[in-house]
């Protein structure tokens, strides 16, 4: 069974290219993004890790730690990081978990359908899919997304989703389709008009149940 939104994510101890971590302890009081990839030294994965590395300042500004994972070993991760830096133009400063025993991959349900077929899975069937888990400081899963082998993830969208989650947690609002930071937000239905006026100062009711407001900068 996969993880559900608001589940406490599994805790685990694992080897990374930067040493052993205990996951919940490693997260500490930060937000965290765990992202899996199928294989080191492959083209799409290399572009994805470069994209995450180039966003280092953005993750830091948002008090967010990032960590990669694949079923390859530590030495591969270390060697591959040189390629990521060369191709991506930024240092992949974050740890990558070496999940050669598949413990974390199974706990987070990151393996593809083929792995669970009755025939013995091939090595390719034991590679993690492209999953992203955004985890709040309370260790609860706030968002997950899964992409296939052939489609590189859009880390600008991951950043936007992180902004939306943090805004929601801070201000008790929801974000409309295609929201970006600074855009109008939606007042939850749990607040009646009077309470909404008191909390937000004012709002624009496009429909009785769709009330936009602005947040202070
Ligand atoms: C990739 O391009 O990231 C990739 C290619 C083959 C297998 C796994 C990943």
mmCIF file with all atom_site columns, C-alpha atoms and ligand atoms in Angstrom:
data_model
loop_
_atom_site.group_PDB
_atom_site.id
_atom_site.type_symbol
_atom_site.label_atom_id
_atom_site.label_alt_id
_atom_site.label_comp_id
_atom_site.label_asym_id
_atom_site.label_entity_id
_atom_site.label_seq_id
_atom_site.pdbx_PDB_ins_code
_atom_site.Cartn_x
_atom_site.Cartn_y
_atom_site.Cartn_z
_atom_site.occupancy
_atom_site.B_iso_or_equiv
_atom_site.pdbx_formal_charge
_atom_site.auth_seq_id
_atom_site.auth_comp_id
_atom_site.auth_asym_id
_atom_site.auth_atom_id
_atom_site.pdbx_PDB_model_num
ATOM   1   C CA . UNK A 1 1   ? 0.000   0.000   0.000   1.00 0.00 ? 1   UNK A CA 1
ATOM   2   C CA . UNK A 1 2   ? 1.371   3.391   -0.972  1.00 0.00 ? 2   UNK A CA 1
ATOM   3   C CA . UNK A 1 3   ? 1.758   6.285   1.391   1.00 0.00 ? 3   UNK A CA 1
ATOM   4   C CA . UNK A 1 4   ? -1.177  8.609   1.818   1.00 0.00 ? 4   UNK A CA 1
ATOM   5   C CA . UNK A 1 5   ? -1.231  12.361  2.310   1.00 0.00 ? 5   UNK A CA 1
ATOM   6   C CA . UNK A 1 6   ? -0.788  13.105  6.031   1.00 0.00 ? 6   UNK A CA 1
ATOM   7   C CA . UNK A 1 7   ? 0.736   9.694   6.799   1.00 0.00 ? 7   UNK A CA 1
ATOM   8   C CA . UNK A 1 8   ? 3.852   9.903   8.937   1.00 0.00 ? 8   UNK A CA 1
ATOM   9   C CA . UNK A 1 9   ? 6.561   8.842   6.498   1.00 0.00 ? 9   UNK A CA 1
ATOM   10  C CA . UNK A 1 10  ? 8.610   5.752   7.335   1.00 0.00 ? 10  UNK A CA 1
ATOM   11  C CA . UNK A 1 11  ? 11.704  6.349   9.402   1.00 0.00 ? 11  UNK A CA 1
ATOM   12  C CA . UNK A 1 12  ? 14.797  4.464   8.295   1.00 0.00 ? 12  UNK A CA 1
ATOM   13  C CA . UNK A 1 13  ? 18.541  4.344   8.654   1.00 0.00 ? 13  UNK A CA 1
ATOM   14  C CA . UNK A 1 14  ? 20.421  4.320   5.354   1.00 0.00 ? 14  UNK A CA 1
ATOM   15  C CA . UNK A 1 15  ? 23.814  4.756   3.756   1.00 0.00 ? 15  UNK A CA 1
ATOM   16  C CA . UNK A 1 16  ? 24.252  7.862   1.653   1.00 0.00 ? 16  UNK A CA 1
ATOM   17  C CA . UNK A 1 17  ? 27.282  9.162   -0.190  1.00 0.00 ? 17  UNK A CA 1
ATOM   18  C CA . UNK A 1 18  ? 27.636  11.614  2.741   1.00 0.00 ? 18  UNK A CA 1
ATOM   19  C CA . UNK A 1 19  ? 27.436  8.981   5.500   1.00 0.00 ? 19  UNK A CA 1
ATOM   20  C CA . UNK A 1 20  ? 24.720  7.134   7.385   1.00 0.00 ? 20  UNK A CA 1
ATOM   21  C CA . UNK A 1 21  ? 21.508  9.014   8.129   1.00 0.00 ? 21  UNK A CA 1
ATOM   22  C CA . UNK A 1 22  ? 18.500  8.346   10.287  1.00 0.00 ? 22  UNK A CA 1
ATOM   23  C CA . UNK A 1 23  ? 15.773  9.881   8.157   1.00 0.00 ? 23  UNK A CA 1
ATOM   24  C CA . UNK A 1 24  ? 13.519  11.614  10.720  1.00 0.00 ? 24  UNK A CA 1
ATOM   25  C CA . UNK A 1 25  ? 16.540  12.903  12.608  1.00 0.00 ? 25  UNK A CA 1
ATOM   26  C CA . UNK A 1 26  ? 18.062  14.124  9.341   1.00 0.00 ? 26  UNK A CA 1
ATOM   27  C CA . UNK A 1 27  ? 14.845  16.045  8.531   1.00 0.00 ? 27  UNK A CA 1
ATOM   28  C CA . UNK A 1 28  ? 14.905  17.694  11.951  1.00 0.00 ? 28  UNK A CA 1
ATOM   29  C CA . UNK A 1 29  ? 12.851  20.910  11.970  1.00 0.00 ? 29  UNK A CA 1
ATOM   30  C CA . UNK A 1 30  ? 13.080  21.401  8.214   1.00 0.00 ? 30  UNK A CA 1
ATOM   31  C CA . UNK A 1 31  ? 10.814  20.547  5.350   1.00 0.00 ? 31  UNK A CA 1
ATOM   32  C CA . UNK A 1 32  ? 12.226  17.732  3.242   1.00 0.00 ? 32  UNK A CA 1
ATOM   33  C CA . UNK A 1 33  ? 12.011  16.514  -0.329  1.00 0.00 ? 33  UNK A CA 1
ATOM   34  C CA . UNK A 1 34  ? 12.897  12.906  -1.048  1.00 0.00 ? 34  UNK A CA 1
ATOM   35  C CA . UNK A 1 35  ? 13.164  12.145  -4.746  1.00 0.00 ? 35  UNK A CA 1
ATOM   36  C CA . UNK A 1 36  ? 13.963  8.853   -6.387  1.00 0.00 ? 36  UNK A CA 1
ATOM   37  C CA . UNK A 1 37  ? 15.468  8.100   -9.770  1.00 0.00 ? 37  UNK A CA 1
ATOM   38  C CA . UNK A 1 38  ? 15.924  4.822   -11.627 1.00 0.00 ? 38  UNK A CA 1
ATOM   39  C CA . UNK A 1 39  ? 19.650  4.690   -12.253 1.00 0.00 ? 39  UNK A CA 1
ATOM   40  C CA . UNK A 1 40  ? 22.919  6.608   -11.876 1.00 0.00 ? 40  UNK A CA 1
ATOM   41  C CA . UNK A 1 41  ? 24.792  7.512   -15.079 1.00 0.00 ? 41  UNK A CA 1
ATOM   42  C CA . UNK A 1 42  ? 21.641  7.825   -17.175 1.00 0.00 ? 42  UNK A CA 1
ATOM   43  C CA . UNK A 1 43  ? 20.651  10.869  -19.229 1.00 0.00 ? 43  UNK A CA 1
ATOM   44  C CA . UNK A 1 44  ? 17.275  12.005  -17.884 1.00 0.00 ? 44  UNK A CA 1
ATOM   45  C CA . UNK A 1 45  ? 18.318  11.424  -14.262 1.00 0.00 ? 45  UNK A CA 1
ATOM   46  C CA . UNK A 1 46  ? 21.466  13.476  -14.799 1.00 0.00 ? 46  UNK A CA 1
ATOM   47  C CA . UNK A 1 47  ? 19.420  16.446  -16.021 1.00 0.00 ? 47  UNK A CA 1
ATOM   48  C CA . UNK A 1 48  ? 17.038  16.101  -13.049 1.00 0.00 ? 48  UNK A CA 1
ATOM   49  C CA . UNK A 1 49  ? 19.829  16.109  -10.466 1.00 0.00 ? 49  UNK A CA 1
ATOM   50  C CA . UNK A 1 50  ? 21.372  19.134  -12.149 1.00 0.00 ? 50  UNK A CA 1
ATOM   51  C CA . UNK A 1 51  ? 18.014  20.918  -11.910 1.00 0.00 ? 51  UNK A CA 1
ATOM   52  C CA . UNK A 1 52  ? 17.738  20.170  -8.173  1.00 0.00 ? 52  UNK A CA 1
ATOM   53  C CA . UNK A 1 53  ? 21.332  21.336  -7.607  1.00 0.00 ? 53  UNK A CA 1
ATOM   54  C CA . UNK A 1 54  ? 20.742  24.636  -9.427  1.00 0.00 ? 54  UNK A CA 1
ATOM   55  C CA . UNK A 1 55  ? 17.820  25.343  -7.072  1.00 0.00 ? 55  UNK A CA 1
ATOM   56  C CA . UNK A 1 56  ? 20.014  25.060  -3.941  1.00 0.00 ? 56  UNK A CA 1
ATOM   57  C CA . UNK A 1 57  ? 19.408  28.675  -2.843  1.00 0.00 ? 57  UNK A CA 1
ATOM   58  C CA . UNK A 1 58  ? 15.661  28.284  -3.324  1.00 0.00 ? 58  UNK A CA 1
ATOM   59  C CA . UNK A 1 59  ? 15.451  25.131  -1.176  1.00 0.00 ? 59  UNK A CA 1
ATOM   60  C CA . UNK A 1 60  ? 17.549  26.819  1.521   1.00 0.00 ? 60  UNK A CA 1
ATOM   61  C CA . UNK A 1 61  ? 15.374  29.942  1.531   1.00 0.00 ? 61  UNK A CA 1
ATOM   62  C CA . UNK A 1 62  ? 12.412  27.673  2.207   1.00 0.00 ? 62  UNK A CA 1
ATOM   63  C CA . UNK A 1 63  ? 14.117  25.762  5.052   1.00 0.00 ? 63  UNK A CA 1
ATOM   64  C CA . UNK A 1 64  ? 13.936  22.625  2.910   1.00 0.00 ? 64  UNK A CA 1
ATOM   65  C CA . UNK A 1 65  ? 16.434  19.770  2.722   1.00 0.00 ? 65  UNK A CA 1
ATOM   66  C CA . UNK A 1 66  ? 16.575  17.678  -0.431  1.00 0.00 ? 66  UNK A CA 1
ATOM   67  C CA . UNK A 1 67  ? 17.781  14.092  -0.716  1.00 0.00 ? 67  UNK A CA 1
ATOM   68  C CA . UNK A 1 68  ? 17.959  11.746  -3.687  1.00 0.00 ? 68  UNK A CA 1
ATOM   69  C CA . UNK A 1 69  ? 17.729  7.971   -3.745  1.00 0.00 ? 69  UNK A CA 1
ATOM   70  C CA . UNK A 1 70  ? 18.381  5.121   -6.147  1.00 0.00 ? 70  UNK A CA 1
ATOM   71  C CA . UNK A 1 71  ? 19.202  1.463   -5.920  1.00 0.00 ? 71  UNK A CA 1
ATOM   72  C CA . UNK A 1 72  ? 22.823  2.127   -6.903  1.00 0.00 ? 72  UNK A CA 1
ATOM   73  C CA . UNK A 1 73  ? 25.700  2.116   -4.417  1.00 0.00 ? 73  UNK A CA 1
ATOM   74  C CA . UNK A 1 74  ? 27.627  4.874   -2.675  1.00 0.00 ? 74  UNK A CA 1
ATOM   75  C CA . UNK A 1 75  ? 30.676  4.724   -4.927  1.00 0.00 ? 75  UNK A CA 1
ATOM   76  C CA . UNK A 1 76  ? 28.481  5.113   -8.013  1.00 0.00 ? 76  UNK A CA 1
ATOM   77  C CA . UNK A 1 77  ? 26.711  8.087   -6.412  1.00 0.00 ? 77  UNK A CA 1
ATOM   78  C CA . UNK A 1 78  ? 30.032  9.767   -5.675  1.00 0.00 ? 78  UNK A CA 1
ATOM   79  C CA . UNK A 1 79  ? 31.386  9.247   -9.193  1.00 0.00 ? 79  UNK A CA 1
ATOM   80  C CA . UNK A 1 80  ? 28.086  10.224  -10.829 1.00 0.00 ? 80  UNK A CA 1
ATOM   81  C CA . UNK A 1 81  ? 27.992  13.527  -8.929  1.00 0.00 ? 81  UNK A CA 1
ATOM   82  C CA . UNK A 1 82  ? 31.014  14.680  -10.934 1.00 0.00 ? 82  UNK A CA 1
ATOM   83  C CA . UNK A 1 83  ? 29.034  14.144  -14.140 1.00 0.00 ? 83  UNK A CA 1
ATOM   84  C CA . UNK A 1 84  ? 25.993  15.929  -12.705 1.00 0.00 ? 84  UNK A CA 1
ATOM   85  C CA . UNK A 1 85  ? 28.127  18.950  -11.863 1.00 0.00 ? 85  UNK A CA 1
ATOM   86  C CA . UNK A 1 86  ? 29.728  18.935  -15.302 1.00 0.00 ? 86  UNK A CA 1
ATOM   87  C CA . UNK A 1 87  ? 26.430  18.621  -17.176 1.00 0.00 ? 87  UNK A CA 1
ATOM   88  C CA . UNK A 1 88  ? 24.244  20.677  -14.816 1.00 0.00 ? 88  UNK A CA 1
ATOM   89  C CA . UNK A 1 89  ? 26.594  23.506  -13.913 1.00 0.00 ? 89  UNK A CA 1
ATOM   90  C CA . UNK A 1 90  ? 25.948  23.284  -10.165 1.00 0.00 ? 90  UNK A CA 1
ATOM   91  C CA . UNK A 1 91  ? 27.274  21.184  -7.289  1.00 0.00 ? 91  UNK A CA 1
ATOM   92  C CA . UNK A 1 92  ? 24.885  18.438  -6.165  1.00 0.00 ? 92  UNK A CA 1
ATOM   93  C CA . UNK A 1 93  ? 25.444  19.279  -2.506  1.00 0.00 ? 93  UNK A CA 1
ATOM   94  C CA . UNK A 1 94  ? 22.659  17.046  -1.172  1.00 0.00 ? 94  UNK A CA 1
ATOM   95  C CA . UNK A 1 95  ? 23.041  13.384  -0.118  1.00 0.00 ? 95  UNK A CA 1
ATOM   96  C CA . UNK A 1 96  ? 21.915  10.468  -2.268  1.00 0.00 ? 96  UNK A CA 1
ATOM   97  C CA . UNK A 1 97  ? 20.708  7.331   -0.506  1.00 0.00 ? 97  UNK A CA 1
ATOM   98  C CA . UNK A 1 98  ? 22.245  4.048   -1.688  1.00 0.00 ? 98  UNK A CA 1
ATOM   99  C CA . UNK A 1 99  ? 19.229  1.758   -1.475  1.00 0.00 ? 99  UNK A CA 1
ATOM   100 C CA . UNK A 1 100 ? 20.819  -1.365  -2.936  1.00 0.00 ? 100 UNK A CA 1
ATOM   101 C CA . UNK A 1 101 ? 18.768  -3.512  -0.518  1.00 0.00 ? 101 UNK A CA 1
ATOM   102 C CA . UNK A 1 102 ? 15.511  -1.844  -1.730  1.00 0.00 ? 102 UNK A CA 1
ATOM   103 C CA . UNK A 1 103 ? 14.382  -1.247  1.877   1.00 0.00 ? 103 UNK A CA 1
ATOM   104 C CA . UNK A 1 104 ? 13.505  2.424   1.427   1.00 0.00 ? 104 UNK A CA 1
ATOM   105 C CA . UNK A 1 105 ? 12.169  1.892   -2.089  1.00 0.00 ? 105 UNK A CA 1
ATOM   106 C CA . UNK A 1 106 ? 9.707   -0.689  -0.768  1.00 0.00 ? 106 UNK A CA 1
ATOM   107 C CA . UNK A 1 107 ? 8.733   1.337   2.303   1.00 0.00 ? 107 UNK A CA 1
ATOM   108 C CA . UNK A 1 108 ? 7.872   4.330   0.091   1.00 0.00 ? 108 UNK A CA 1
ATOM   109 C CA . UNK A 1 109 ? 6.384   2.184   -2.700  1.00 0.00 ? 109 UNK A CA 1
ATOM   110 C CA . UNK A 1 110 ? 8.805   3.506   -5.317  1.00 0.00 ? 110 UNK A CA 1
ATOM   111 C CA . UNK A 1 111 ? 9.196   0.307   -7.342  1.00 0.00 ? 111 UNK A CA 1
ATOM   112 C CA . UNK A 1 112 ? 7.317   -0.194  -10.618 1.00 0.00 ? 112 UNK A CA 1
ATOM   113 C CA . UNK A 1 113 ? 4.491   -2.665  -11.283 1.00 0.00 ? 113 UNK A CA 1
ATOM   114 C CA . UNK A 1 114 ? 6.894   -5.130  -12.931 1.00 0.00 ? 114 UNK A CA 1
ATOM   115 C CA . UNK A 1 115 ? 8.818   -5.642  -9.693  1.00 0.00 ? 115 UNK A CA 1
ATOM   116 C CA . UNK A 1 116 ? 5.747   -7.275  -8.136  1.00 0.00 ? 116 UNK A CA 1
ATOM   117 C CA . UNK A 1 117 ? 4.969   -9.695  -10.987 1.00 0.00 ? 117 UNK A CA 1
ATOM   118 C CA . UNK A 1 118 ? 5.224   -13.383 -10.051 1.00 0.00 ? 118 UNK A CA 1
ATOM   119 C CA . UNK A 1 119 ? 8.177   -13.948 -12.410 1.00 0.00 ? 119 UNK A CA 1
ATOM   120 C CA . UNK A 1 120 ? 11.498  -12.916 -10.958 1.00 0.00 ? 120 UNK A CA 1
ATOM   121 C CA . UNK A 1 121 ? 12.008  -9.227  -11.678 1.00 0.00 ? 121 UNK A CA 1
ATOM   122 C CA . UNK A 1 122 ? 14.890  -8.278  -13.943 1.00 0.00 ? 122 UNK A CA 1
ATOM   123 C CA . UNK A 1 123 ? 17.409  -5.708  -12.641 1.00 0.00 ? 123 UNK A CA 1
ATOM   124 C CA . UNK A 1 124 ? 15.574  -3.041  -14.667 1.00 0.00 ? 124 UNK A CA 1
ATOM   125 C CA . UNK A 1 125 ? 12.304  -3.931  -12.871 1.00 0.00 ? 125 UNK A CA 1
ATOM   126 C CA . UNK A 1 126 ? 14.018  -3.268  -9.533  1.00 0.00 ? 126 UNK A CA 1
ATOM   127 C CA . UNK A 1 127 ? 14.848  0.345   -10.362 1.00 0.00 ? 127 UNK A CA 1
ATOM   128 C CA . UNK A 1 128 ? 12.879  3.020   -8.558  1.00 0.00 ? 128 UNK A CA 1
ATOM   129 C CA . UNK A 1 129 ? 10.459  5.141   -10.594 1.00 0.00 ? 129 UNK A CA 1
ATOM   130 C CA . UNK A 1 130 ? 10.709  8.948   -10.523 1.00 0.00 ? 130 UNK A CA 1
ATOM   131 C CA . UNK A 1 131 ? 8.884   9.760   -7.273  1.00 0.00 ? 131 UNK A CA 1
ATOM   132 C CA . UNK A 1 132 ? 8.834   12.987  -5.247  1.00 0.00 ? 132 UNK A CA 1
ATOM   133 C CA . UNK A 1 133 ? 7.733   13.198  -1.610  1.00 0.00 ? 133 UNK A CA 1
ATOM   134 C CA . UNK A 1 134 ? 7.362   16.566  0.109   1.00 0.00 ? 134 UNK A CA 1
ATOM   135 C CA . UNK A 1 135 ? 7.480   16.093  3.874   1.00 0.00 ? 135 UNK A CA 1
ATOM   136 C CA . UNK A 1 136 ? 6.634   18.680  6.537   1.00 0.00 ? 136 UNK A CA 1
ATOM   137 C CA . UNK A 1 137 ? 8.731   19.197  9.692   1.00 0.00 ? 137 UNK A CA 1
ATOM   138 C CA . UNK A 1 138 ? 6.211   17.028  11.598  1.00 0.00 ? 138 UNK A CA 1
ATOM   139 C CA . UNK A 1 139 ? 7.351   14.157  9.277   1.00 0.00 ? 139 UNK A CA 1
ATOM   140 C CA . UNK A 1 140 ? 3.953   13.938  7.594   1.00 0.00 ? 140 UNK A CA 1
ATOM   141 C CA . UNK A 1 141 ? 3.676   13.436  3.850   1.00 0.00 ? 141 UNK A CA 1
ATOM   142 C CA . UNK A 1 142 ? 2.195   16.573  2.315   1.00 0.00 ? 142 UNK A CA 1
ATOM   143 C CA . UNK A 1 143 ? 2.486   15.838  -1.400  1.00 0.00 ? 143 UNK A CA 1
ATOM   144 C CA . UNK A 1 144 ? 3.704   13.086  -3.679  1.00 0.00 ? 144 UNK A CA 1
ATOM   145 C CA . UNK A 1 145 ? 4.057   12.761  -7.422  1.00 0.00 ? 145 UNK A CA 1
ATOM   146 C CA . UNK A 1 146 ? 5.217   9.941   -9.640  1.00 0.00 ? 146 UNK A CA 1
ATOM   147 C CA . UNK A 1 147 ? 6.666   10.184  -13.122 1.00 0.00 ? 147 UNK A CA 1
ATOM   148 C CA . UNK A 1 148 ? 7.655   7.387   -15.496 1.00 0.00 ? 148 UNK A CA 1
ATOM   149 C CA . UNK A 1 149 ? 11.164  6.594   -16.681 1.00 0.00 ? 149 UNK A CA 1
ATOM   150 C CA . UNK A 1 150 ? 10.786  8.601   -19.891 1.00 0.00 ? 150 UNK A CA 1
ATOM   151 C CA . UNK A 1 151 ? 9.617   11.933  -18.445 1.00 0.00 ? 151 UNK A CA 1
ATOM   152 C CA . UNK A 1 152 ? 11.953  14.192  -16.482 1.00 0.00 ? 152 UNK A CA 1
ATOM   153 C CA . UNK A 1 153 ? 10.305  16.051  -13.626 1.00 0.00 ? 153 UNK A CA 1
ATOM   154 C CA . UNK A 1 154 ? 9.661   19.786  -13.599 1.00 0.00 ? 154 UNK A CA 1
ATOM   155 C CA . UNK A 1 155 ? 11.419  20.995  -10.448 1.00 0.00 ? 155 UNK A CA 1
ATOM   156 C CA . UNK A 1 156 ? 9.986   24.488  -10.887 1.00 0.00 ? 156 UNK A CA 1
ATOM   157 C CA . UNK A 1 157 ? 6.621   22.829  -10.248 1.00 0.00 ? 157 UNK A CA 1
ATOM   158 C CA . UNK A 1 158 ? 8.024   21.016  -7.208  1.00 0.00 ? 158 UNK A CA 1
ATOM   159 C CA . UNK A 1 159 ? 9.207   24.401  -5.906  1.00 0.00 ? 159 UNK A CA 1
ATOM   160 C CA . UNK A 1 160 ? 5.826   25.986  -6.657  1.00 0.00 ? 160 UNK A CA 1
ATOM   161 C CA . UNK A 1 161 ? 4.033   23.153  -4.858  1.00 0.00 ? 161 UNK A CA 1
ATOM   162 C CA . UNK A 1 162 ? 6.381   23.588  -1.868  1.00 0.00 ? 162 UNK A CA 1
ATOM   163 C CA . UNK A 1 163 ? 5.538   27.314  -1.823  1.00 0.00 ? 163 UNK A CA 1
ATOM   164 C CA . UNK A 1 164 ? 1.835   26.475  -1.891  1.00 0.00 ? 164 UNK A CA 1
ATOM   165 C CA . UNK A 1 165 ? 2.152   23.961  0.947   1.00 0.00 ? 165 UNK A CA 1
ATOM   166 C CA . UNK A 1 166 ? 4.146   26.355  3.099   1.00 0.00 ? 166 UNK A CA 1
ATOM   167 C CA . UNK A 1 167 ? 1.721   29.207  2.373   1.00 0.00 ? 167 UNK A CA 1
ATOM   168 C CA . UNK A 1 168 ? -1.216  27.000  3.260   1.00 0.00 ? 168 UNK A CA 1
ATOM   169 C CA . UNK A 1 169 ? 0.440   25.875  6.501   1.00 0.00 ? 169 UNK A CA 1
ATOM   170 C CA . UNK A 1 170 ? 1.302   29.466  7.449   1.00 0.00 ? 170 UNK A CA 1
ATOM   171 C CA . UNK A 1 171 ? -1.858  31.336  6.452   1.00 0.00 ? 171 UNK A CA 1
ATOM   172 C CA . UNK A 1 172 ? -4.623  28.700  6.479   1.00 0.00 ? 172 UNK A CA 1
ATOM   173 C CA . UNK A 1 173 ? -5.618  29.298  2.854   1.00 0.00 ? 173 UNK A CA 1
ATOM   174 C CA . UNK A 1 174 ? -5.843  27.243  -0.338  1.00 0.00 ? 174 UNK A CA 1
ATOM   175 C CA . UNK A 1 175 ? -4.222  27.971  -3.667  1.00 0.00 ? 175 UNK A CA 1
ATOM   176 C CA . UNK A 1 176 ? -6.125  28.108  -6.980  1.00 0.00 ? 176 UNK A CA 1
ATOM   177 C CA . UNK A 1 177 ? -5.094  26.404  -10.206 1.00 0.00 ? 177 UNK A CA 1
ATOM   178 C CA . UNK A 1 178 ? -1.827  27.729  -11.609 1.00 0.00 ? 178 UNK A CA 1
ATOM   179 C CA . UNK A 1 179 ? -1.183  29.844  -8.494  1.00 0.00 ? 179 UNK A CA 1
ATOM   180 C CA . UNK A 1 180 ? 2.251   31.309  -8.107  1.00 0.00 ? 180 UNK A CA 1
ATOM   181 C CA . UNK A 1 181 ? 3.627   33.136  -5.045  1.00 0.00 ? 181 UNK A CA 1
ATOM   182 C CA . UNK A 1 182 ? 2.119   36.611  -4.700  1.00 0.00 ? 182 UNK A CA 1
ATOM   183 C CA . UNK A 1 183 ? -1.085  35.577  -6.455  1.00 0.00 ? 183 UNK A CA 1
ATOM   184 C CA . UNK A 1 184 ? -4.526  35.680  -4.883  1.00 0.00 ? 184 UNK A CA 1
ATOM   185 C CA . UNK A 1 185 ? -5.384  32.798  -2.569  1.00 0.00 ? 185 UNK A CA 1
ATOM   186 C CA . UNK A 1 186 ? -8.668  31.110  -1.700  1.00 0.00 ? 186 UNK A CA 1
ATOM   187 C CA . UNK A 1 187 ? -10.434 31.405  1.644   1.00 0.00 ? 187 UNK A CA 1
ATOM   188 C CA . UNK A 1 188 ? -11.425 27.953  2.964   1.00 0.00 ? 188 UNK A CA 1
ATOM   189 C CA . UNK A 1 189 ? -15.134 27.109  3.122   1.00 0.00 ? 189 UNK A CA 1
ATOM   190 C CA . UNK A 1 190 ? -14.814 26.444  6.849   1.00 0.00 ? 190 UNK A CA 1
ATOM   191 C CA . UNK A 1 191 ? -14.708 30.233  7.398   1.00 0.00 ? 191 UNK A CA 1
ATOM   192 C CA . UNK A 1 192 ? -18.010 32.068  6.968   1.00 0.00 ? 192 UNK A CA 1
ATOM   193 C CA . UNK A 1 193 ? -17.991 35.539  5.402   1.00 0.00 ? 193 UNK A CA 1
ATOM   194 C CA . UNK A 1 194 ? -17.856 37.335  8.731   1.00 0.00 ? 194 UNK A CA 1
ATOM   195 C CA . UNK A 1 195 ? -14.943 35.267  10.020  1.00 0.00 ? 195 UNK A CA 1
ATOM   196 C CA . UNK A 1 196 ? -13.184 35.622  6.631   1.00 0.00 ? 196 UNK A CA 1
ATOM   197 C CA . UNK A 1 197 ? -13.539 39.419  6.743   1.00 0.00 ? 197 UNK A CA 1
ATOM   198 C CA . UNK A 1 198 ? -12.161 39.475  10.261  1.00 0.00 ? 198 UNK A CA 1
ATOM   199 C CA . UNK A 1 199 ? -9.200  37.257  9.408   1.00 0.00 ? 199 UNK A CA 1
ATOM   200 C CA . UNK A 1 200 ? -8.268  38.604  5.970   1.00 0.00 ? 200 UNK A CA 1
ATOM   201 C CA . UNK A 1 201 ? -9.667  42.152  6.021   1.00 0.00 ? 201 UNK A CA 1
ATOM   202 C CA . UNK A 1 202 ? -11.663 41.633  2.835   1.00 0.00 ? 202 UNK A CA 1
ATOM   203 C CA . UNK A 1 203 ? -12.199 39.335  -0.114  1.00 0.00 ? 203 UNK A CA 1
ATOM   204 C CA . UNK A 1 204 ? -13.535 39.111  -3.625  1.00 0.00 ? 204 UNK A CA 1
ATOM   205 C CA . UNK A 1 205 ? -16.424 36.619  -3.838  1.00 0.00 ? 205 UNK A CA 1
ATOM   206 C CA . UNK A 1 206 ? -16.604 35.405  -7.458  1.00 0.00 ? 206 UNK A CA 1
ATOM   207 C CA . UNK A 1 207 ? -19.092 32.779  -6.271  1.00 0.00 ? 207 UNK A CA 1
ATOM   208 C CA . UNK A 1 208 ? -20.464 32.324  -2.763  1.00 0.00 ? 208 UNK A CA 1
ATOM   209 C CA . UNK A 1 209 ? -18.006 29.427  -2.340  1.00 0.00 ? 209 UNK A CA 1
ATOM   210 C CA . UNK A 1 210 ? -15.085 30.943  -4.264  1.00 0.00 ? 210 UNK A CA 1
ATOM   211 C CA . UNK A 1 211 ? -13.625 33.845  -2.330  1.00 0.00 ? 211 UNK A CA 1
ATOM   212 C CA . UNK A 1 212 ? -10.239 35.252  -3.269  1.00 0.00 ? 212 UNK A CA 1
ATOM   213 C CA . UNK A 1 213 ? -8.084  37.326  -0.995  1.00 0.00 ? 213 UNK A CA 1
ATOM   214 C CA . UNK A 1 214 ? -4.569  38.744  -0.978  1.00 0.00 ? 214 UNK A CA 1
ATOM   215 C CA . UNK A 1 215 ? -1.980  37.866  1.604   1.00 0.00 ? 215 UNK A CA 1
ATOM   216 C CA . UNK A 1 216 ? 0.376   40.482  2.992   1.00 0.00 ? 216 UNK A CA 1
ATOM   217 C CA . UNK A 1 217 ? 3.841   40.205  1.390   1.00 0.00 ? 217 UNK A CA 1
HETATM 218 C C1 . LIG B 2 .   ? 17.339  8.015   -17.823 1.00 0.00 ? 1   LIG B C1 1
HETATM 219 O O1 . LIG B 2 .   ? 17.525  8.536   -18.907 1.00 0.00 ? 1   LIG B O1 1
HETATM 220 O O2 . LIG B 2 .   ? 17.266  8.671   -16.789 1.00 0.00 ? 1   LIG B O2 1
HETATM 221 C C2 . LIG B 2 .   ? 17.241  6.503   -17.739 1.00 0.00 ? 1   LIG B C2 1
HETATM 222 C C3 . LIG B 2 .   ? 17.498  5.744   -18.879 1.00 0.00 ? 1   LIG B C3 1
HETATM 223 C C4 . LIG B 2 .   ? 17.434  4.371   -18.805 1.00 0.00 ? 1   LIG B C4 1
HETATM 224 C C5 . LIG B 2 .   ? 17.156  3.734   -17.593 1.00 0.00 ? 1   LIG B C5 1
HETATM 225 C C6 . LIG B 2 .   ? 16.908  4.504   -16.468 1.00 0.00 ? 1   LIG B C6 1
HETATM 226 C C7 . LIG B 2 .   ? 16.955  5.884   -16.544 1.00 0.00 ? 1   LIG B C7 1
#
